[in-house]
Coordinates of C-alpha atoms and ligand atoms in Angstrom, one line a residue:
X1 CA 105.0 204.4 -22.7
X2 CA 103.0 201.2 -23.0
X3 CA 99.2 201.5 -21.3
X4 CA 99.2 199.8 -17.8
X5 CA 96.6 201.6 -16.4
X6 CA 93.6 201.0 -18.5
X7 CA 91.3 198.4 -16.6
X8 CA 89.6 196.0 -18.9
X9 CA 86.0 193.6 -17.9
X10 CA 87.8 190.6 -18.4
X11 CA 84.2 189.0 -17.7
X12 CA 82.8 186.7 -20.4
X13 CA 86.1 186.2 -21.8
X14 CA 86.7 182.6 -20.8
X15 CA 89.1 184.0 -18.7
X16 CA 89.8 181.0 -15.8
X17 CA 90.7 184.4 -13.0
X18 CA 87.4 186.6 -13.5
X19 CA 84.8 183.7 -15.0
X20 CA 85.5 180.8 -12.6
X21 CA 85.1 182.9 -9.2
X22 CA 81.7 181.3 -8.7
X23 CA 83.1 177.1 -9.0
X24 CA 86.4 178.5 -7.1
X25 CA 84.9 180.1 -4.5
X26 CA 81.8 178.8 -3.6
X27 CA 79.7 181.8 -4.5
X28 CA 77.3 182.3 -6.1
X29 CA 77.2 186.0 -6.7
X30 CA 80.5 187.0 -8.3
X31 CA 79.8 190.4 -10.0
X32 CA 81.5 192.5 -7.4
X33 CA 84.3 190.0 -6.7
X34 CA 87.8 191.8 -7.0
X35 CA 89.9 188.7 -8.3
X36 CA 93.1 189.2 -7.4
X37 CA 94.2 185.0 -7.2
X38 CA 95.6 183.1 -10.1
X39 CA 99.1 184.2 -11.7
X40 CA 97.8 186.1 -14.7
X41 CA 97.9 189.5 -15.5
X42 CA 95.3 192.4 -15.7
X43 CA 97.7 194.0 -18.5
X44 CA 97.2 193.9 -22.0
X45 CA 99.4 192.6 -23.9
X46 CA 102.4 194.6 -25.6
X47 CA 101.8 195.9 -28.6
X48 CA 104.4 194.2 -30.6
X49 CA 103.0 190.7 -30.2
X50 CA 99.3 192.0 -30.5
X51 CA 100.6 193.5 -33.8
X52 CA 102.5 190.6 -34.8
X53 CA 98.7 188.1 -33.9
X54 CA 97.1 190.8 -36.3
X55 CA 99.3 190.4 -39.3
X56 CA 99.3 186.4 -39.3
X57 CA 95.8 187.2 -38.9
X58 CA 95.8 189.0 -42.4
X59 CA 96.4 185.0 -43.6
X60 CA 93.3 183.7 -44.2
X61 CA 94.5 180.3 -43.7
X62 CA 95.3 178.6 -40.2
X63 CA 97.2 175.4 -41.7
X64 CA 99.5 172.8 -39.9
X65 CA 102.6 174.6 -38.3
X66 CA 106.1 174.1 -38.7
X67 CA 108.5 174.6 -35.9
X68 CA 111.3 177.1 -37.8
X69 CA 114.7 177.5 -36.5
X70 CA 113.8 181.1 -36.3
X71 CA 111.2 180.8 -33.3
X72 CA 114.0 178.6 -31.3
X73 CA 116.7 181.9 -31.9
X74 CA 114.3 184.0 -30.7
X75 CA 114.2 182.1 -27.7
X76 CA 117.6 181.1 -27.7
X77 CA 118.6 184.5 -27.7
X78 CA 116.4 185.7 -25.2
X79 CA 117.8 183.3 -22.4
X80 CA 121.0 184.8 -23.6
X81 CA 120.7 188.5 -23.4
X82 CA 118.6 188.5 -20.5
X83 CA 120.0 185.9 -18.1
X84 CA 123.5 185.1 -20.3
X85 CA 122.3 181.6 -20.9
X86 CA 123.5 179.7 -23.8
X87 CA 121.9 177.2 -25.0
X88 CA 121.5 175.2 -28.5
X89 CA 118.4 175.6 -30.5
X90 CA 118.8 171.7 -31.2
X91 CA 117.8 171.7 -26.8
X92 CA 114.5 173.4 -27.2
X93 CA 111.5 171.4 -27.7
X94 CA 108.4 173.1 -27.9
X95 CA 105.6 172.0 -25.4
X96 CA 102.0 173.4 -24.9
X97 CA 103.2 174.8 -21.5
X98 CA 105.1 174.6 -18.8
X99 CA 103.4 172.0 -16.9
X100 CA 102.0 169.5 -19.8
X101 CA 106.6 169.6 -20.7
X102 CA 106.9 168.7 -16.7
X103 CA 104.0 166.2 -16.8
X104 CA 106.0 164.2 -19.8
X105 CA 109.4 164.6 -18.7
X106 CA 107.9 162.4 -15.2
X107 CA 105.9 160.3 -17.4
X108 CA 109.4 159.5 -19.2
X109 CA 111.8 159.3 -16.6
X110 CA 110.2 157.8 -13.7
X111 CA 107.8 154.4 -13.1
X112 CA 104.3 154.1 -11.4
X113 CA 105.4 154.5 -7.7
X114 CA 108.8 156.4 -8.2
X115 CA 109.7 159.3 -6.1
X116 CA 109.2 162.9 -6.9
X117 CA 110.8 165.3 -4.6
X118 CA 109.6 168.6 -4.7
X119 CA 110.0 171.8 -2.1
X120 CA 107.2 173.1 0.1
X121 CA 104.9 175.3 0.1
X122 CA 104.9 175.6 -3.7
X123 CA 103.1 175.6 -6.8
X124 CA 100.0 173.1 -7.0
X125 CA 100.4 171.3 -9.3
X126 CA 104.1 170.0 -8.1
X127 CA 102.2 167.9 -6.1
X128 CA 99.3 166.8 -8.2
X129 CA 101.1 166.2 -11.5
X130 CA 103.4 163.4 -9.8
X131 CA 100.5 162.4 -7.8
X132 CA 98.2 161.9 -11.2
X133 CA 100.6 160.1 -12.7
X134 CA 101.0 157.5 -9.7
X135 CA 104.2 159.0 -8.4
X136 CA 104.8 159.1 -5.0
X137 CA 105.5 163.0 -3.9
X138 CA 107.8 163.5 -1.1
X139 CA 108.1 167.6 0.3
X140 CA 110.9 168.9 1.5
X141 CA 110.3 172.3 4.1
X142 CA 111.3 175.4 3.2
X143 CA 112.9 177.1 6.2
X144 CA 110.9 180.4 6.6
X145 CA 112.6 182.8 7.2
X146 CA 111.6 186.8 7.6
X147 CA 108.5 186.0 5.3
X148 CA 110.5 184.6 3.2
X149 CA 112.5 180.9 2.4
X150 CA 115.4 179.1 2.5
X151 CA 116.7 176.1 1.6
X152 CA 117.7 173.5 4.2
X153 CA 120.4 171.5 2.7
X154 CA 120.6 168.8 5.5
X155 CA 117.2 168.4 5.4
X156 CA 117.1 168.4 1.5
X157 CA 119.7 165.8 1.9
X158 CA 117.4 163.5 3.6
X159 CA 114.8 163.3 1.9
X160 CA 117.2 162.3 -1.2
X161 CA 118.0 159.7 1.1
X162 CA 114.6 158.7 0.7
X163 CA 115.2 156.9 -2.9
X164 CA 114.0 160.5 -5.2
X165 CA 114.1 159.8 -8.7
X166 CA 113.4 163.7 -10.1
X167 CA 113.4 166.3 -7.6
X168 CA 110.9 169.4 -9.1
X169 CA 112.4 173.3 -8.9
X170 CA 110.9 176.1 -8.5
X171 CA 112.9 179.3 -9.6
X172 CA 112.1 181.8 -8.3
X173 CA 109.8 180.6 -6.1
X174 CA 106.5 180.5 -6.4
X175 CA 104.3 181.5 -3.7
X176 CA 107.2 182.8 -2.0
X177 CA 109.3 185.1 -4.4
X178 CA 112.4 184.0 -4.0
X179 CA 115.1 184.2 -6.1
X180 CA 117.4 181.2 -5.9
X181 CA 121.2 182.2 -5.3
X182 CA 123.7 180.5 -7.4
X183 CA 125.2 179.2 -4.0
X184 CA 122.0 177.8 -3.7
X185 CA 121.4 176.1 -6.6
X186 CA 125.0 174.7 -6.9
X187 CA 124.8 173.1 -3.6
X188 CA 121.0 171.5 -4.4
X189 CA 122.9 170.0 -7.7
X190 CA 125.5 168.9 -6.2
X191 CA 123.3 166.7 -3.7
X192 CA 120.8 165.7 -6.7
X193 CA 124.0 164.2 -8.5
X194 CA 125.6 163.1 -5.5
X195 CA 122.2 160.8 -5.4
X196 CA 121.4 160.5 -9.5
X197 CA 118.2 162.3 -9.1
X198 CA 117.3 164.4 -12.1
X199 CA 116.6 167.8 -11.9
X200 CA 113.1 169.8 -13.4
X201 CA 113.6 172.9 -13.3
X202 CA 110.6 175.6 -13.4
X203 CA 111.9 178.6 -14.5
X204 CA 108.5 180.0 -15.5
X205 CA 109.3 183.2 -13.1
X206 CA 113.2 183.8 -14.7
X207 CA 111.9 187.1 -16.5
X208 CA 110.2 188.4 -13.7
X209 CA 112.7 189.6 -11.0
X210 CA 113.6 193.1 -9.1
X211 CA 116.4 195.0 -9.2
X212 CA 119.1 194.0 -7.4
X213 CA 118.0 190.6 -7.9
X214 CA 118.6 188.7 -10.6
X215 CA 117.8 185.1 -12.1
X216 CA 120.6 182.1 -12.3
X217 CA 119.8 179.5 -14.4
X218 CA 120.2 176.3 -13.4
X219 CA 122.0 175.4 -16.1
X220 CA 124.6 178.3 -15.2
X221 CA 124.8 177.0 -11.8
X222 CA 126.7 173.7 -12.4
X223 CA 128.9 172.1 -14.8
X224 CA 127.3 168.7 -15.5
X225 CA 124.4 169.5 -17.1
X226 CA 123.0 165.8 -18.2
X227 CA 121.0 165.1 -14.9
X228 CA 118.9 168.8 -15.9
X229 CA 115.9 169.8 -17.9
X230 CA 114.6 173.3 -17.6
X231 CA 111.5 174.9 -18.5
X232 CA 110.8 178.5 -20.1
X233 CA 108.0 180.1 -21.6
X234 CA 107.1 183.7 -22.3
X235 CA 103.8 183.0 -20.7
X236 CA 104.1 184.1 -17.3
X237 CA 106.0 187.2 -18.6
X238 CA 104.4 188.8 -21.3
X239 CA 100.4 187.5 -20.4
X240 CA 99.9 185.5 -23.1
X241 CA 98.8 182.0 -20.9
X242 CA 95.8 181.2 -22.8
X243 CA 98.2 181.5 -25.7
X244 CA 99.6 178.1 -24.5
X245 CA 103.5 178.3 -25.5
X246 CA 106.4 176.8 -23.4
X247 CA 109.6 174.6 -23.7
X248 CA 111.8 172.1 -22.5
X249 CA 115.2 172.8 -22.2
X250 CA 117.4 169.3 -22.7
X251 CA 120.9 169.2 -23.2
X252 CA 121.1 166.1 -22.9
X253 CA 121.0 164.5 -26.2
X254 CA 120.0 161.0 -25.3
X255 CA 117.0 162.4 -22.6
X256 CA 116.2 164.5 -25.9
X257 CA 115.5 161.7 -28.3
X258 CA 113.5 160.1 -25.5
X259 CA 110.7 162.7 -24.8
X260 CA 111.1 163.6 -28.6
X261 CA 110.0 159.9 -29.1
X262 CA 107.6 160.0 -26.4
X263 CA 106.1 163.2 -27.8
X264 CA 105.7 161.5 -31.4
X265 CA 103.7 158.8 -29.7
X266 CA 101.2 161.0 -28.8
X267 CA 101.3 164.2 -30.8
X268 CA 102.1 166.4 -28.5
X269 CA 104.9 168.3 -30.1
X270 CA 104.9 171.7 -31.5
X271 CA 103.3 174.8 -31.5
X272 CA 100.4 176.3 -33.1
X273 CA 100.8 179.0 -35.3
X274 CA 99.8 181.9 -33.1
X275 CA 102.0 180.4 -30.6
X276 CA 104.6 180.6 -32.6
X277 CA 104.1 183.9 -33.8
X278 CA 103.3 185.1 -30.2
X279 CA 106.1 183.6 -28.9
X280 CA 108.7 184.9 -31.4
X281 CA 107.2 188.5 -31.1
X282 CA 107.4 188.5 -27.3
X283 CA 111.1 187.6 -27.5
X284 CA 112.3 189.5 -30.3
X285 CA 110.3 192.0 -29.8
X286 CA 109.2 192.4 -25.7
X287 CA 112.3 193.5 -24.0
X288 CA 111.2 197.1 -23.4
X289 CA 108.0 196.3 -22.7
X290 CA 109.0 193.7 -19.9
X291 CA 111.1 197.0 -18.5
X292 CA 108.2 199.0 -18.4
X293 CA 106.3 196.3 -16.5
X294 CA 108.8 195.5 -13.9
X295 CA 108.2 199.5 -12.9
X296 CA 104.6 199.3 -12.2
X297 CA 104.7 195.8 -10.7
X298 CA 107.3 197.3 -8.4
X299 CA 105.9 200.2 -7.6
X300 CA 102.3 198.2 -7.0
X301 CA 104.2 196.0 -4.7
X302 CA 105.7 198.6 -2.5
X303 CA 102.2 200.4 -2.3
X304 CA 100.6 197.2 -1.4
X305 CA 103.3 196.4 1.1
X306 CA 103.2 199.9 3.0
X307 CA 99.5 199.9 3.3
X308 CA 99.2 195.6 4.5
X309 CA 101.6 196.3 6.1
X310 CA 99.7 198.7 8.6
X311 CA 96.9 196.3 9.3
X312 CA 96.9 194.6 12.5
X313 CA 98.9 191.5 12.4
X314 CA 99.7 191.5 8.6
X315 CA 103.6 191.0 8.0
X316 CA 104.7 190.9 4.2
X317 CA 108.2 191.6 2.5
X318 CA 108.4 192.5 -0.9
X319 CA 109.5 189.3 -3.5
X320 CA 112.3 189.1 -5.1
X321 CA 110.9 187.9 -8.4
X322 CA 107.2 186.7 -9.2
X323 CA 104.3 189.4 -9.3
X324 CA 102.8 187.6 -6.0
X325 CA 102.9 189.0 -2.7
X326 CA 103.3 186.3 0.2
X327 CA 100.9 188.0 3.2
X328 CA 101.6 186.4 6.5
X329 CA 98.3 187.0 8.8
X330 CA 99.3 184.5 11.7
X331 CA 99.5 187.5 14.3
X332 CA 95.8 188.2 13.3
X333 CA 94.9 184.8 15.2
X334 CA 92.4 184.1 12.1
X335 CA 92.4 180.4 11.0
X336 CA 92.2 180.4 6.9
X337 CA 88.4 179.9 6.6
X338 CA 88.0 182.6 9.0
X339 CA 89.9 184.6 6.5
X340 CA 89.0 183.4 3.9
X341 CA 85.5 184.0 5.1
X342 CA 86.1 187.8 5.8
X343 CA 87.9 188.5 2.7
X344 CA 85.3 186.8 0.2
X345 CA 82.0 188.0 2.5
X346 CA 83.0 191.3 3.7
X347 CA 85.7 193.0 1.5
X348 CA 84.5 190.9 -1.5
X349 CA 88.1 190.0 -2.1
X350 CA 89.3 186.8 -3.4
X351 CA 92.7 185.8 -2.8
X352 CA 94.3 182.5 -2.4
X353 CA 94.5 180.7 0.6
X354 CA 97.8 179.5 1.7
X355 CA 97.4 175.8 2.3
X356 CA 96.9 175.7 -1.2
X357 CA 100.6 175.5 -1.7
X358 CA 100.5 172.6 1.1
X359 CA 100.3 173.0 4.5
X360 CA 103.7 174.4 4.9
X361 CA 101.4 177.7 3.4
X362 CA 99.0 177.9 6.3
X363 CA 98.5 181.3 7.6
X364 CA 99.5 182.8 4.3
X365 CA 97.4 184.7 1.9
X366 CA 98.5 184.7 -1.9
X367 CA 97.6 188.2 -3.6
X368 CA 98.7 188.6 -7.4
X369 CA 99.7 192.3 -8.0
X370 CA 99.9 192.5 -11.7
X371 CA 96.6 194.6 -11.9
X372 CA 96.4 198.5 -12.9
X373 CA 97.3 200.8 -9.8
X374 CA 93.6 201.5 -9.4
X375 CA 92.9 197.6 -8.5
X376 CA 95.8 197.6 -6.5
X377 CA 94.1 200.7 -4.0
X378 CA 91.0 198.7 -4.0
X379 CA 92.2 195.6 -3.3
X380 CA 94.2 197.1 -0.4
X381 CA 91.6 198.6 0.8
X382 CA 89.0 195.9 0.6
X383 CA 91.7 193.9 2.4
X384 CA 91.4 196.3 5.3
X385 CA 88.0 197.1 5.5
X386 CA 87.7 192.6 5.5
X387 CA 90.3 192.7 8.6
X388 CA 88.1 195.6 10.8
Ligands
LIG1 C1 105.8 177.8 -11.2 C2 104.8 177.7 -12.3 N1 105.0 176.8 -13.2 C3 104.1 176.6 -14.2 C4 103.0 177.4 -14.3 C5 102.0 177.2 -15.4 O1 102.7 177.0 -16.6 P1 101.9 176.7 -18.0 O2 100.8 177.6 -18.0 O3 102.9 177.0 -19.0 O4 101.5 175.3 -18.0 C6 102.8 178.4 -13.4 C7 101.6 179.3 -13.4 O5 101.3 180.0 -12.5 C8 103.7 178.6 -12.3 O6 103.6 179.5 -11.4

């Protein structure tokens, strides 16, 4: 059994979730903050890819890295064993992360003033990526439904209609857990190609679902797959984010030589060597692991849930994938600073407030779960004693 119990002072480790709670919050006392808000993990890592950092570590020298055919199988055959994904290694190109691969494929394939479409709520930077680089962001609403989403095809539709160049996914679903259905997915592909808008597709989550539920590609969902770039990384999955280490899928050979050119222009291709070796250990290497994981995040989950779940006006559903529970509080009658307030103030809690996934997120509190059981009681509990 791997160690998911131990709790660790991330403090004073550069760490963006435990040493940023003062700038993020407003406070200026931190020190008995419980951070429970950005998607990183309280874990350490597993063993294999700490072992695997140690031995390139027994090189003394940190020279220019290579990008070896090996380090694309192990990612190839990851996608393949665990969501029966085939793809070419000649598809992958390596990118810093997840959202630096997004920023360029919009940079590439749309003008200043082009439409992104993207879902809301949803991840931040959906919105401010486009928005940065001049493109004009148009949401589309989720339709909530039991805590949880939906998408609205007709309404989807029309805001195609609205002249979208590249319309930004989010599978699963991040803040809301779901797990797109292949129904789903075919359907919002169709329309995309129907209307020549090409298709991001964030499938940061993929690795991180509960049983029954289980990830579709994208590129399993539809037959044509020119109009669709994906993006994976073993970031989200195995806590290795300040590893930096993510790629964009592009089977489309032409779209491929483009960012590969666009890449060259500023040097942004590649990994770095303990990126590399992180990444290849955490594929080759991580499967068990991940297994062992997806039990305690569970099990955290449904103790979090039963205990929220007995506060006065809190309603939350466990996700489907992502280790981020979704807590509604609109019966509580609280508006979000008021929350916000009472969480930070009096249970010395921080969690994310909902509007930060646009407005569509109001009365909806964010809460990351992937902590050691221990944090989990507290948090509850500081949650509660905030609500009294
Ligand atoms: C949906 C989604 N995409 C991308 C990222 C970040 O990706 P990266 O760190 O590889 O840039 C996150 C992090 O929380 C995320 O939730």
């Amino acid at each position: 059994m791997s160690n998911f119990s131990t709790i660790y002072n991330r403090r004073n480790t550069f760490s963006v979730k435990w040493d940023m709670l003062d700038q993020i919050y407003s406070l200026e006392d931190t020190s008995d903050v419980l951070s429970m808000w950005i998607a990183d993990m309280d874990f350490a890592i597993a063993p294999v890819i700490k072992d695997a950092i140690h031995k390139r570590l027994e090189h003394p020298i940190f020279g220019y890295a290579i990008t070896p055919d090996e380090v694309k199988s192990a990612m190839t055959n990851w996608v393949l064993n665990k969501h029966q994904l085939t793809i070419n290694n000649e598809w992958i190109l390596f990118r810093q992360g997840v959202i630096p691969a997004m920023a360029e494929a919009i940079e590439v394939f749309t003008e200043l003033g082009d439409k992104v479409l993207i879902h809301t709520p949803v991840y931040p930077p959906f919105t401010s990526i486009p928005q940065n680089l001049g493109r004009e962001v148009i949401t589309c609403l989720l339709k909530e439904k039991n805590n949880s989403y939906e998408m609205d095809m007709e309404v989807f539709e029309e805001c195609l209609q609205k002249g979208v160049k590249v319309f930004i996914l989010c599978n699963p679903h991040n803040p809301g857990g779901k797990v797109w259905s292949k129904e789903d997915l075919k359907q919002m592909a169709a329309l995309c190609k129907q209307y020549n808008v090409l298709i991001l597709s964030d499938e940061i989550h993929s690795d991180l679902t509960y049983k029954p539920f289980k990830h579709t590609p994208l590129l399993n969902a539809v037959e044509d797959v020119s109009n669709i770039i994906t993006f994976f990384a073993p970031t989200k999955t195995f806590n290795i984010a300040g590893i930096q280490a993510a790629a964009s899928i592009v089977p489309d050979e032409k779209k491929r030589k483009t960012l590969e050119h666009f890449a060259m222009t500023r040097g942004t291709m590649g990994l770095n060597i303990f990126a590399l070796t992180a990444l290849q250990a955490a594929y080759e290497e991580g499967g068990p692991w991940l297994e062992e994981l997806m039990e305690v995040l569970s099990s955290n989950m449904d103790y979090a849930i039963e205990h929220l779940s007995n506060i006065d006006g809190i309603k939350v559903v466990k996700p489907e994938g992502t280790y981020l529970l979704w807590i509604n509080y609109r019966d509580t009658g609280l508006s979000e600073p008021d929350i916000m307030e009472r969480l930070l103030m009096k249970g010395r809690l921080a969690l994310e407030p909902g509007t930060k996934y646009g407005v569509a997120g109001d009365g909806f509190l964010r809460m990351n779960c992937a902590c050691p059981f221990e944090i989990i009681q507290e948090g509850v509990a500081r949650f509660a004693r905030a609500l009294e």
